[in-house]
PDB file of C-alpha atoms in Angstrom:
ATOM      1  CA  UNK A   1      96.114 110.315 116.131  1.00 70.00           C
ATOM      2  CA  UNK A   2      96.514 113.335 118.353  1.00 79.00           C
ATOM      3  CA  UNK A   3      94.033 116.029 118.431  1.00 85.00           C
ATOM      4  CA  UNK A   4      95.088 119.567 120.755  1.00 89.00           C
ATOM      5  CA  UNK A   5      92.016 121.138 121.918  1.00 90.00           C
ATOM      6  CA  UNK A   6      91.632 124.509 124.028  1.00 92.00           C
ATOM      7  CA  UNK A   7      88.304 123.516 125.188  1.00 91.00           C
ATOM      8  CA  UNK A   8      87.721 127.508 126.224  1.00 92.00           C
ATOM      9  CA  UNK A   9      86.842 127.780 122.341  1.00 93.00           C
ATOM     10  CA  UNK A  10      83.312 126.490 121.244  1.00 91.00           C
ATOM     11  CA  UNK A  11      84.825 125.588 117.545  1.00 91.00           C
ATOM     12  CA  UNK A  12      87.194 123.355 119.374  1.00 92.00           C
ATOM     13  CA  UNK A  13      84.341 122.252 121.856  1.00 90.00           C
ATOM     14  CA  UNK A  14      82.385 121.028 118.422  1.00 91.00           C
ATOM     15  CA  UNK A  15      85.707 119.776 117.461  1.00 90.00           C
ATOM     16  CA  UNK A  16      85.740 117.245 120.255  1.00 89.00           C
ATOM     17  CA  UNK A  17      81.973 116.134 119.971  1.00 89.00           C
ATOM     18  CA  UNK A  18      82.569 115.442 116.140  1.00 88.00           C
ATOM     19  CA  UNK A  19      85.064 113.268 117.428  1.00 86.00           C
ATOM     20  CA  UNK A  20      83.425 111.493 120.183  1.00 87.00           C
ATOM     21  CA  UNK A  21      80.532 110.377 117.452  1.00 85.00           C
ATOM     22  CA  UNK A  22      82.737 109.674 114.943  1.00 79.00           C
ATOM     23  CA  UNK A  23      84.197 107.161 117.794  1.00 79.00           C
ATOM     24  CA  UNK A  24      81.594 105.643 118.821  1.00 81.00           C
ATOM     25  CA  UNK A  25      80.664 105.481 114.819  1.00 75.00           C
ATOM     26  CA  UNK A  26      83.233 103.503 114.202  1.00 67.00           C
ATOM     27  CA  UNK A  27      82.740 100.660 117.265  1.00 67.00           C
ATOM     28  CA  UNK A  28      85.197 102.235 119.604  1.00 71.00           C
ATOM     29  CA  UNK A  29      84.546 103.202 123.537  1.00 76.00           C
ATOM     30  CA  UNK A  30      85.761 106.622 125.256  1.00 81.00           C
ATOM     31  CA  UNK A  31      87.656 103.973 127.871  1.00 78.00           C
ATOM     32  CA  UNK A  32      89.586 102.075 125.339  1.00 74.00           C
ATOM     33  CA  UNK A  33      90.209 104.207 122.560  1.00 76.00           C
ATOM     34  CA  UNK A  34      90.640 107.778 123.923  1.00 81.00           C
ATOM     35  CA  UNK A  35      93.396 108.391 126.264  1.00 82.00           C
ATOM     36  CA  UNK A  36      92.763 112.137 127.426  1.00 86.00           C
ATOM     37  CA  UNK A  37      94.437 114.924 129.626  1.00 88.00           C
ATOM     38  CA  UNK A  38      93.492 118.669 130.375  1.00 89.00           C
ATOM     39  CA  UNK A  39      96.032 120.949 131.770  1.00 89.00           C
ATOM     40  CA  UNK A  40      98.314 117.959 131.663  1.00 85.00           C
ATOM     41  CA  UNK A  41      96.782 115.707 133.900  1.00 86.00           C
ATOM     42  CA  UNK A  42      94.666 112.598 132.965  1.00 85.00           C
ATOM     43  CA  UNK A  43      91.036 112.532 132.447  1.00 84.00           C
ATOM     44  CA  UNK A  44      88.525 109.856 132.429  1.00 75.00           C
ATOM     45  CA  UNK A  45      85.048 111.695 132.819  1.00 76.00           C
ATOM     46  CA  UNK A  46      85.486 114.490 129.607  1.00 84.00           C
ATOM     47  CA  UNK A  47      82.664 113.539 127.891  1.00 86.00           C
ATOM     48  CA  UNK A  48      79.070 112.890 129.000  1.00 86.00           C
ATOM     49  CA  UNK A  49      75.688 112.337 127.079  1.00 85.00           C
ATOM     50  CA  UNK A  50      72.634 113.712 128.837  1.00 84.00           C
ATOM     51  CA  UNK A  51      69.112 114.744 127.134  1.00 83.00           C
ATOM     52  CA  UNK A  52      70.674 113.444 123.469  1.00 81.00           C
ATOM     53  CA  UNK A  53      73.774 115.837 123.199  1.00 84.00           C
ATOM     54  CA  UNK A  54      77.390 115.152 124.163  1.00 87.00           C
ATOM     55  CA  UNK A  55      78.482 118.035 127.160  1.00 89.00           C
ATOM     56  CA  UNK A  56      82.271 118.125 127.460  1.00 89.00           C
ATOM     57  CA  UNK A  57      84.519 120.517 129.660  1.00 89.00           C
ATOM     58  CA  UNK A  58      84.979 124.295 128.940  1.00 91.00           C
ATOM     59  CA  UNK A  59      87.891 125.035 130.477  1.00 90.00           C
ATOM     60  CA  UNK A  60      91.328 124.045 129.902  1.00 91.00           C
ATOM     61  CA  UNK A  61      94.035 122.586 127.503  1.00 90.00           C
ATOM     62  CA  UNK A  62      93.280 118.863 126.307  1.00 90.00           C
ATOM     63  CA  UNK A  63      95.568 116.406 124.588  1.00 88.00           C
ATOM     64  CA  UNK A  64      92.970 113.582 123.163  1.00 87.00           C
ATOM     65  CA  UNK A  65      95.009 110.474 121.714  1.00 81.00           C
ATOM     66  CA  UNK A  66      93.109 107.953 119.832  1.00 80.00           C
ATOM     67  CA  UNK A  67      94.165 104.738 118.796  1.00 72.00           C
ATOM     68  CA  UNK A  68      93.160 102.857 116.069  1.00 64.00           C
ATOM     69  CA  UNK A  69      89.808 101.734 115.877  1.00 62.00           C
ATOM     70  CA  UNK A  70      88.062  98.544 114.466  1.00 55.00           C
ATOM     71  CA  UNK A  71      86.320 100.108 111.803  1.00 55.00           C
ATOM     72  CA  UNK A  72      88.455 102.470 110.885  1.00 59.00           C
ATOM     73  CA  UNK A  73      91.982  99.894 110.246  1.00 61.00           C
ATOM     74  CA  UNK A  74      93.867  99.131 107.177  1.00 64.00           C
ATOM     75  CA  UNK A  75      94.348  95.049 106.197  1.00 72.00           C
ATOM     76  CA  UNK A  76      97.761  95.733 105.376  1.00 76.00           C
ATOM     77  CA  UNK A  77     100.851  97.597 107.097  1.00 76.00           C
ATOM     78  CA  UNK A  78     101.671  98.957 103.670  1.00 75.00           C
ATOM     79  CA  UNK A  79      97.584  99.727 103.520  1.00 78.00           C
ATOM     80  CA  UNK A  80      97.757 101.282 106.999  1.00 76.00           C
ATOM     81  CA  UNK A  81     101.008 103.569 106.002  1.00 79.00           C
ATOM     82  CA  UNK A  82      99.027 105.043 102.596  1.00 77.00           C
ATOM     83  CA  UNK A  83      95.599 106.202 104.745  1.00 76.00           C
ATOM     84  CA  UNK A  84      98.149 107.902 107.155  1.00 74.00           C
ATOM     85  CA  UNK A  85      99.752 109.559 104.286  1.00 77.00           C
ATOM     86  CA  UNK A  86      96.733 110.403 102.903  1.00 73.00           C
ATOM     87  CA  UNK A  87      95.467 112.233 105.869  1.00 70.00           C
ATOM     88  CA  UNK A  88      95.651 115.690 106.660  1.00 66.00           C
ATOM     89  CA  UNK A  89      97.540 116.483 102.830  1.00 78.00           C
ATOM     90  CA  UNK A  90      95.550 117.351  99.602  1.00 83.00           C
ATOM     91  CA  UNK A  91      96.985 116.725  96.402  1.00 84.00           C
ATOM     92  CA  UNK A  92      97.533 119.699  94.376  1.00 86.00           C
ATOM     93  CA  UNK A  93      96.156 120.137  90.468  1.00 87.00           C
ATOM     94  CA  UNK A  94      98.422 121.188  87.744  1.00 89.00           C
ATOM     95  CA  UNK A  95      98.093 124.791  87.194  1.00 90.00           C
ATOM     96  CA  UNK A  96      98.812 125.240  91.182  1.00 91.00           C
ATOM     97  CA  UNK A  97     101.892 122.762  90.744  1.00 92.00           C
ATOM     98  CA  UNK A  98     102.840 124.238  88.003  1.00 94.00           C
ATOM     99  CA  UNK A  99     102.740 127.645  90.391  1.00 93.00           C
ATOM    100  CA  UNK A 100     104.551 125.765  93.477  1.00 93.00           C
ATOM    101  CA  UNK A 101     107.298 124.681  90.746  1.00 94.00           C
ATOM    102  CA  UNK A 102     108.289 128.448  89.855  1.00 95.00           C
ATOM    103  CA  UNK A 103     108.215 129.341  92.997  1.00 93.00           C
ATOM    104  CA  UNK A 104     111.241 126.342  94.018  1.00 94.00           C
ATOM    105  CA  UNK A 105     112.911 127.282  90.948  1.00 94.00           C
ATOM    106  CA  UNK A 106     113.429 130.746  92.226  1.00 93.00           C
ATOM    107  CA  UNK A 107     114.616 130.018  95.834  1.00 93.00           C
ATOM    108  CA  UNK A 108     118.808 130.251  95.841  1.00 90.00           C
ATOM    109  CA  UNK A 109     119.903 129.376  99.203  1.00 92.00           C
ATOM    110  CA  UNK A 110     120.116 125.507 100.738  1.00 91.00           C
ATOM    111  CA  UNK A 111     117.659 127.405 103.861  1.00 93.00           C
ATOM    112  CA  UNK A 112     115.182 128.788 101.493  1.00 93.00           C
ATOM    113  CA  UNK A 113     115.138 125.324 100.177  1.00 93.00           C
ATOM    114  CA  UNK A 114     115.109 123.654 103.212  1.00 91.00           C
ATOM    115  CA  UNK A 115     112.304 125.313 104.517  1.00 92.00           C
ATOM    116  CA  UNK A 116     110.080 125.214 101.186  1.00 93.00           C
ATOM    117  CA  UNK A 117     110.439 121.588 101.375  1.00 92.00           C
ATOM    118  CA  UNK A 118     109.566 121.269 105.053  1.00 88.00           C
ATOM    119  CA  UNK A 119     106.408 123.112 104.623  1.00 89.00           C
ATOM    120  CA  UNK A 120     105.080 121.540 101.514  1.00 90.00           C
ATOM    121  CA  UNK A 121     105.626 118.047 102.775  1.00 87.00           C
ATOM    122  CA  UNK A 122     103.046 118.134 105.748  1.00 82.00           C
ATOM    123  CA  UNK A 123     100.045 119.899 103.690  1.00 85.00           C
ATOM    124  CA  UNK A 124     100.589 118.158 100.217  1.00 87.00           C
ATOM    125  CA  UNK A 125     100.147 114.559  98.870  1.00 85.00           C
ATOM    126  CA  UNK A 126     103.007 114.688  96.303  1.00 87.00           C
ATOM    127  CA  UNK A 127     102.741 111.983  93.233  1.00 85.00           C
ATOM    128  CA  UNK A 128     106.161 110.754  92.217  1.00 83.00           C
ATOM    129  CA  UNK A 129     106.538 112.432  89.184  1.00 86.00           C
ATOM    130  CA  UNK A 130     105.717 115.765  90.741  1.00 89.00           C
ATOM    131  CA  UNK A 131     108.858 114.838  93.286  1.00 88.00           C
ATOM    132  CA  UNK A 132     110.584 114.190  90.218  1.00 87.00           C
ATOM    133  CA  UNK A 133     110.127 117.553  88.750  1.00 91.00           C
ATOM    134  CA  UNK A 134     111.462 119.373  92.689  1.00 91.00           C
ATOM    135  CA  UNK A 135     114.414 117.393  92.194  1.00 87.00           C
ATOM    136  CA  UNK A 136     115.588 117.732  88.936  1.00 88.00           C
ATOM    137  CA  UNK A 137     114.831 121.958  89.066  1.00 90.00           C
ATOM    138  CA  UNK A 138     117.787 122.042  91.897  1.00 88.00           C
ATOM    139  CA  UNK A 139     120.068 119.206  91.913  1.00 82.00           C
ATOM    140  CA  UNK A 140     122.531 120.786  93.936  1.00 84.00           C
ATOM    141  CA  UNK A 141     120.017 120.354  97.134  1.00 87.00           C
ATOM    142  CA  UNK A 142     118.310 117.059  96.036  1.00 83.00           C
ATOM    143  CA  UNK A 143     119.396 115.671  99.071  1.00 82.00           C
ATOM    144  CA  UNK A 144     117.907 118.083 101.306  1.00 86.00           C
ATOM    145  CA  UNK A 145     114.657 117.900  99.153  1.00 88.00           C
ATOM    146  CA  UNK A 146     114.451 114.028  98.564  1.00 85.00           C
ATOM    147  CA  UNK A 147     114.939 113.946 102.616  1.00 84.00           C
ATOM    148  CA  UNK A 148     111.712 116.146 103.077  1.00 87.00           C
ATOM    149  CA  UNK A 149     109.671 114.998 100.112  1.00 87.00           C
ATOM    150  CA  UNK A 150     109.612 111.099 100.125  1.00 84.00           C
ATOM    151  CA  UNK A 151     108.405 110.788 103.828  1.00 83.00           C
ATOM    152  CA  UNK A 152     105.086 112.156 101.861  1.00 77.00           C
ATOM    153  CA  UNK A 153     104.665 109.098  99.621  1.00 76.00           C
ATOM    154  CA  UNK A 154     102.737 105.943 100.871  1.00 65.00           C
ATOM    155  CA  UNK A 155     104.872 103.380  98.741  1.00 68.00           C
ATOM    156  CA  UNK A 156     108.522 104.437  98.455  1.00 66.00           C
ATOM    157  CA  UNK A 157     110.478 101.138  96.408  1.00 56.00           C
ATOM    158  CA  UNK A 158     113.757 100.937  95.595  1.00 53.00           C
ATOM    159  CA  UNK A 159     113.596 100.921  91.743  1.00 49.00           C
ATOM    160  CA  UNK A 160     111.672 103.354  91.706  1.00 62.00           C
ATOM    161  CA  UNK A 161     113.511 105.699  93.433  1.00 61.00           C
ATOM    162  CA  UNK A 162     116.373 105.108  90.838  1.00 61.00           C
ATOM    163  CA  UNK A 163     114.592 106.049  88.292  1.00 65.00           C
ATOM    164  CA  UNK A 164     113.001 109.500  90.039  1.00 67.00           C
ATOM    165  CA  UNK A 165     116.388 110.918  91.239  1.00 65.00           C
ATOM    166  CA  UNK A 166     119.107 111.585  88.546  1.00 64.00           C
ATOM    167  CA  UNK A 167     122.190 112.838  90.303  1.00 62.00           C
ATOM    168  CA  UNK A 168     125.292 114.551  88.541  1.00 59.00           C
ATOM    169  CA  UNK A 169     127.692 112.631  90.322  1.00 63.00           C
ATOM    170  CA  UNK A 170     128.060 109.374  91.558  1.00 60.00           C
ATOM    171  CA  UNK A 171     129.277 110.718  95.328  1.00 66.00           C
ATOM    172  CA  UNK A 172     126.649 112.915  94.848  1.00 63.00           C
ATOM    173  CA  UNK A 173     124.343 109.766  93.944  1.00 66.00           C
ATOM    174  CA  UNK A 174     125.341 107.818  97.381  1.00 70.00           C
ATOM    175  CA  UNK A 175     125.062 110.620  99.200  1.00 69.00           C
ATOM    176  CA  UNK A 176     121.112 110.934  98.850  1.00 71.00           C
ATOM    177  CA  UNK A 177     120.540 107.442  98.661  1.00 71.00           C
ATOM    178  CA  UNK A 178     122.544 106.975 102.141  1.00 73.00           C
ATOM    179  CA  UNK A 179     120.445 109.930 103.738  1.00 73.00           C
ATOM    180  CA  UNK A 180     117.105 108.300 102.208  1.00 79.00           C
ATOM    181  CA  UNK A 181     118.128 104.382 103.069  1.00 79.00           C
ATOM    182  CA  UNK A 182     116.484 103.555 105.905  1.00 83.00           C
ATOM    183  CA  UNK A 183     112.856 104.783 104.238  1.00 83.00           C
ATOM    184  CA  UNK A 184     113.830 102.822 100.960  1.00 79.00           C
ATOM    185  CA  UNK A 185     114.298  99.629 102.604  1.00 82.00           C
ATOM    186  CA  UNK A 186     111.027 100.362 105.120  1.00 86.00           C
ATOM    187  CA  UNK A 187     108.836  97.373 104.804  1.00 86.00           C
ATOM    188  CA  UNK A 188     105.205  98.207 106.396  1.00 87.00           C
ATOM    189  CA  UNK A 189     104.572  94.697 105.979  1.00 85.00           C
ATOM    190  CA  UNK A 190     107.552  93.309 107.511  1.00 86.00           C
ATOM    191  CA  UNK A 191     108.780  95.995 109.962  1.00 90.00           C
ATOM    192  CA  UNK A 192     110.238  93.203 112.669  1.00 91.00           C
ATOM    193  CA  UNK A 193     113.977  94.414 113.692  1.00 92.00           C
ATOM    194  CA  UNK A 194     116.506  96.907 115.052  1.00 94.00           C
ATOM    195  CA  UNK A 195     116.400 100.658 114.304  1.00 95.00           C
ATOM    196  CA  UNK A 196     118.626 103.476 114.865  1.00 94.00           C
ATOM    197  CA  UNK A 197     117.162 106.710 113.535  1.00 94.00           C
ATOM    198  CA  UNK A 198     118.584 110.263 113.519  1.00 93.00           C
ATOM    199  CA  UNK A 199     115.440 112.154 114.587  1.00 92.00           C
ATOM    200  CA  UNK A 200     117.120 115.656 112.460  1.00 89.00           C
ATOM    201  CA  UNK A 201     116.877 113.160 109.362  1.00 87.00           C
ATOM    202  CA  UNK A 202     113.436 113.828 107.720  1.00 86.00           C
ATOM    203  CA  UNK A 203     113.342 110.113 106.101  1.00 87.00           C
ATOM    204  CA  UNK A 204     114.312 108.858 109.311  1.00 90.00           C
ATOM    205  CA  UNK A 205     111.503 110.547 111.127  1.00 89.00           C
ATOM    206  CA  UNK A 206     109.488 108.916 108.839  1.00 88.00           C
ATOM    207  CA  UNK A 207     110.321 105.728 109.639  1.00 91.00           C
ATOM    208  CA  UNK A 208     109.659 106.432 113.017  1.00 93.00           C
ATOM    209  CA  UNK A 209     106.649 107.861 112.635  1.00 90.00           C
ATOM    210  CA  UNK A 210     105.599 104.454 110.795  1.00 90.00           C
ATOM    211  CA  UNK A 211     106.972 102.276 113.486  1.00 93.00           C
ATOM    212  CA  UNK A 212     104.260 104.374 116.214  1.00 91.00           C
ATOM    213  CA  UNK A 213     101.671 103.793 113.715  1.00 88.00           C
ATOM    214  CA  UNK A 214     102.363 100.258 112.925  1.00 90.00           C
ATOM    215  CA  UNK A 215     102.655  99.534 116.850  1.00 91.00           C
ATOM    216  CA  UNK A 216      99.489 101.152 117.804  1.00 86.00           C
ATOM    217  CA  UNK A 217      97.737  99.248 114.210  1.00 87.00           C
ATOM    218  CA  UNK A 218      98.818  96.039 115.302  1.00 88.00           C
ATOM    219  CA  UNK A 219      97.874  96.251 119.048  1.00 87.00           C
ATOM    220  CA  UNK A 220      94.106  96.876 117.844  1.00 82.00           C
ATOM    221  CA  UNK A 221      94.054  94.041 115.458  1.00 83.00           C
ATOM    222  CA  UNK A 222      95.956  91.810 118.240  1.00 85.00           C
ATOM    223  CA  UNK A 223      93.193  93.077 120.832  1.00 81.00           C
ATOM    224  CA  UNK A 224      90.088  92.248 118.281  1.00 77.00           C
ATOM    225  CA  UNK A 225      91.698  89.300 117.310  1.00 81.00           C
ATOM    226  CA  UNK A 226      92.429  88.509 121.109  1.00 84.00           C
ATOM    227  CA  UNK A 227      95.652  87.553 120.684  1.00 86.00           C
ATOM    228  CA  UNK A 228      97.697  87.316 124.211  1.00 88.00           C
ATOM    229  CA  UNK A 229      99.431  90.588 124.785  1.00 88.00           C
ATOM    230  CA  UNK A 230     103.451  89.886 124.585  1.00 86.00           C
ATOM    231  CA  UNK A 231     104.676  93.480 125.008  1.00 88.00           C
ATOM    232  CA  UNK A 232     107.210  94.651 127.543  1.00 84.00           C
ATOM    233  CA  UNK A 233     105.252  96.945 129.192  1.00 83.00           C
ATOM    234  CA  UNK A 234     102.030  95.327 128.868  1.00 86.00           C
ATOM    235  CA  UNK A 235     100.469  97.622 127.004  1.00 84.00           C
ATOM    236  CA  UNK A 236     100.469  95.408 123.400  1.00 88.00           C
ATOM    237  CA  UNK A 237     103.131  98.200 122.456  1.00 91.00           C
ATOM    238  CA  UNK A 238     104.993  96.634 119.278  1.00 93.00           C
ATOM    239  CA  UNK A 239     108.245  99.008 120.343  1.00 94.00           C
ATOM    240  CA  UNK A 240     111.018  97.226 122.797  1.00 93.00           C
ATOM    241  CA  UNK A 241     113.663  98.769 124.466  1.00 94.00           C
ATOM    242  CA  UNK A 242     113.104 102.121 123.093  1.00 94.00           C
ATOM    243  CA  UNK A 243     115.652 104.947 123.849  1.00 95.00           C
ATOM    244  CA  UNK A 244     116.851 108.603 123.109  1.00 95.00           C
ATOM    245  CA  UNK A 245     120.680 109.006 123.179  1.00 95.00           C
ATOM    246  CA  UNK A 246     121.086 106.108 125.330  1.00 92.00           C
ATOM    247  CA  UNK A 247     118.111 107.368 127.896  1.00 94.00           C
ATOM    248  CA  UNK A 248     115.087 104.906 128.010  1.00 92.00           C
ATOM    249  CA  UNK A 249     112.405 106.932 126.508  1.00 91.00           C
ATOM    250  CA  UNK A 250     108.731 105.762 125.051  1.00 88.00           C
ATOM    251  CA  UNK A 251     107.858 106.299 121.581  1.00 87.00           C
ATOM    252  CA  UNK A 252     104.822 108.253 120.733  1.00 85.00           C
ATOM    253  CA  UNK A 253     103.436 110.636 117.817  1.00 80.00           C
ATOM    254  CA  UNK A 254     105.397 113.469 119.471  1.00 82.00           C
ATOM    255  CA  UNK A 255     108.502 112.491 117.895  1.00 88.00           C
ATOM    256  CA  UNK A 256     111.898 114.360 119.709  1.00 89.00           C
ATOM    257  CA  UNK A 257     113.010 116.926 117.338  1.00 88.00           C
ATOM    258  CA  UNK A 258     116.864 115.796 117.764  1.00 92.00           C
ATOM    259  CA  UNK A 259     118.841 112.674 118.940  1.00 95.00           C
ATOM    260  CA  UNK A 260     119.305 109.352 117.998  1.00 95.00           C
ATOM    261  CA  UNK A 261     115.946 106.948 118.981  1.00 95.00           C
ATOM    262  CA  UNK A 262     117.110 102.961 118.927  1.00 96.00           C
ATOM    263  CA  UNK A 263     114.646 100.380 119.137  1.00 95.00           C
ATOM    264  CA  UNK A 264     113.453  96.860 118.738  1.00 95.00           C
ATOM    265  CA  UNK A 265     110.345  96.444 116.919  1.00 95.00           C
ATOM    266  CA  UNK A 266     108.583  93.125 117.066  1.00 92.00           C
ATOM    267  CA  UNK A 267     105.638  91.843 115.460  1.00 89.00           C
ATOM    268  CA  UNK A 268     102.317  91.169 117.570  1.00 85.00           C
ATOM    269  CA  UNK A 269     100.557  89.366 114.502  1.00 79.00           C
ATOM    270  CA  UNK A 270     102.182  86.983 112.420  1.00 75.00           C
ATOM    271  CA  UNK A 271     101.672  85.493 109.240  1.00 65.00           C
ATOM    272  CA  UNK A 272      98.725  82.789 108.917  1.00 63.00           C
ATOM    273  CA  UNK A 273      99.442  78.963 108.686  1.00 65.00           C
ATOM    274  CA  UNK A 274      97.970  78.964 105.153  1.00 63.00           C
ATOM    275  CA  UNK A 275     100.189  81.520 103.778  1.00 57.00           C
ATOM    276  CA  UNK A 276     102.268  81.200 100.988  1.00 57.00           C
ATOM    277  CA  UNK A 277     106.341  81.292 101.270  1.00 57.00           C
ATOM    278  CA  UNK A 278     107.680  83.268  99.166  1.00 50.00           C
TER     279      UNK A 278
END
C-alpha cells in the first residue's frame, strides 16, 4: 500500500511512526518492506530509533510503499482480494443507506450519476443486495453504476451477477455485462494470462488493481517460501511485458487514469503436488 506523507506536519510525522511499528509488528524490516522517497528522490535512512522513540525527517514530501508483509498476508488470492476491499471502506447501516438511496434516486443526469457512483465506491463496502437496490432505482445508467460499484465487492461470480442486475432489454443486458466482463471472469486464484484493460473502464481498473496486488502478494509468499525468483526484471514482479498504449510502462498502485495497459501475468507459486484436480 501507498501512504503520502508531508513530513512538515507532526500528525503525518505520527502517521509514519505508527507505521514503522506496525512494520516491524508484523516481522517486516524498513530495507525490505518499505521502499521510500522524499521530494522524489529515494531514501534509505528515514527512520531511526535512538533513546526508545522512532525520529524521522521533518521536512519534505514522502511517498512510503509497503509491500506485503509475512504477518499481515492472505492464504488465498481470492482471501488477499477481500482484505484489500475491506480496507479503507466502512459498510454503511440501514437508515444511512436508506438516506444514500434517496439521494441516487433524485440525481437526473448520466454525470450526476457518474460521479455519485465514483465517490461512494472508494469510501463504502457495498453488500450485493445494497448494489442491487442502486441499480434497479435507475436502470437507464446501470451500466455506468454496475461499472463503479462492483470493483467494491471482494467476490464478484457470474451467477450471481445475473441475478443482481435486471436489465429492460436484452442489448441493454450485453451491454453491461460486456463493460463488466473482464471483472466477472477475474479469478484471484487463478489470475495466470493475457490482459488488455481500458484504464477509463472502472471494472477494468479493478482488475488491474488486483493484478498489482496479486503480484506484490505472491512475491512475499515466493520470498518466505524461498522460491527462486523467475521474474523479468528480477524483482519477483508477477507482471511481464507490461505496457501503456504500446509504450513499455511498469505497473504499480498509481494506476494511469487513461489508455489501454496489456500484460502477461504469470504465477510465482503454483499449486502443491498433493492437490486435488478438479
Amino acid at each position: 500500500q501507498d501512504h503520502e506523507l508531508n513530513l512538515a506536519h507532526p500528525q503525518h510525522r505520527s502517521i509514519l511512526r505508527c507505521l514503522v511499528r506496525r512494520i516491524l509488528e508484523l516481522g517486516g524490516s524498513l530495507d525490505e518492506s518499505c521502499l521510500a522517497t522524499i521530494d522524489g528522490k529515494r531514501s534509505r535512512a528515514w527512520a531511526e530509533l535512538r533513546g526508545g522513540l522512532w525520529h524521522v525527517p521533518h521536512q519534505g514530501k514522502m511517498l512510503l510503499r509497503v509491500k506485503p508483509l509475512p504477518g499481515d498476508l492472505g492464504k488465498t488470492g481470492v482471501e488477499e482480494v477481500k482484505r484489500w476491499t475491506h480496507r479503507g471502506r466502512r459498510e454503511v447501516a440501514l437508515t444511512h443507506f436508506t438516506a444514500l438511496l434517496s439521494l441516487y434516486k433524485g440525481l437526473s443526469t448520466e454525470v450526476d450519476v457518474r460521479l455519485f457512483v465514483n465517490a461512494v465506491a472508494t469510501e463504502i463496502l457495498f453488500k450485493p443486495g445494497q448494489i442491487k437496490l442502486l441499480l434497479d432505482a435507475k436502470k437507464n445508467y446501470a451500466t455506468v453504476a454496475a461499472a463503479a460499484l462492483l470493483p467494491s465487492l471482494a467476490e464478484v461470480h457470474y451467477l450471481k451477477l445475473q441475478d443482481l442486475i435486471h436489465y429492460p432489454t436484452v442489448a441493454g443486458a450485453q451491454n453491461v455485462a460486456h463493460v463488466i466482463s473482464r471483472l466477472v471472469h477475474f479469478n484471484p486464484n487463478n489470475p495466470t494470462g493475457r490482459y488488455w484493460l481500458d484504464m477509463r473502464n472502472p471494472t477494468d481498473r479493478g482488475v488491474a488493481h488486483r493484478l498489482v496486488l496479486l503480484s506484490t502478494w505472491e512475491a512475499a509468499r515466493a520470498k518466505a517460501r524461498k522460491i527462486p525468483d523467475t521474474s523479468a526484471a528480477g524483482d519477483r514482479s508477477c507482471l511481464r511485458n507490461t505496457t501503456l498504449d504500446g509504450k513499455e510502462v511498469q505497473l504499480t498502485a498509481q494506476l494511469p487514469q487513461m489508455g489501454i495497459v496489456a500484460c502477461d501475468y504469470v504465477a510465482a507459486i503454483r499449486p502443491d503436488k498433493a492437490a486435488v484436480t478438479v
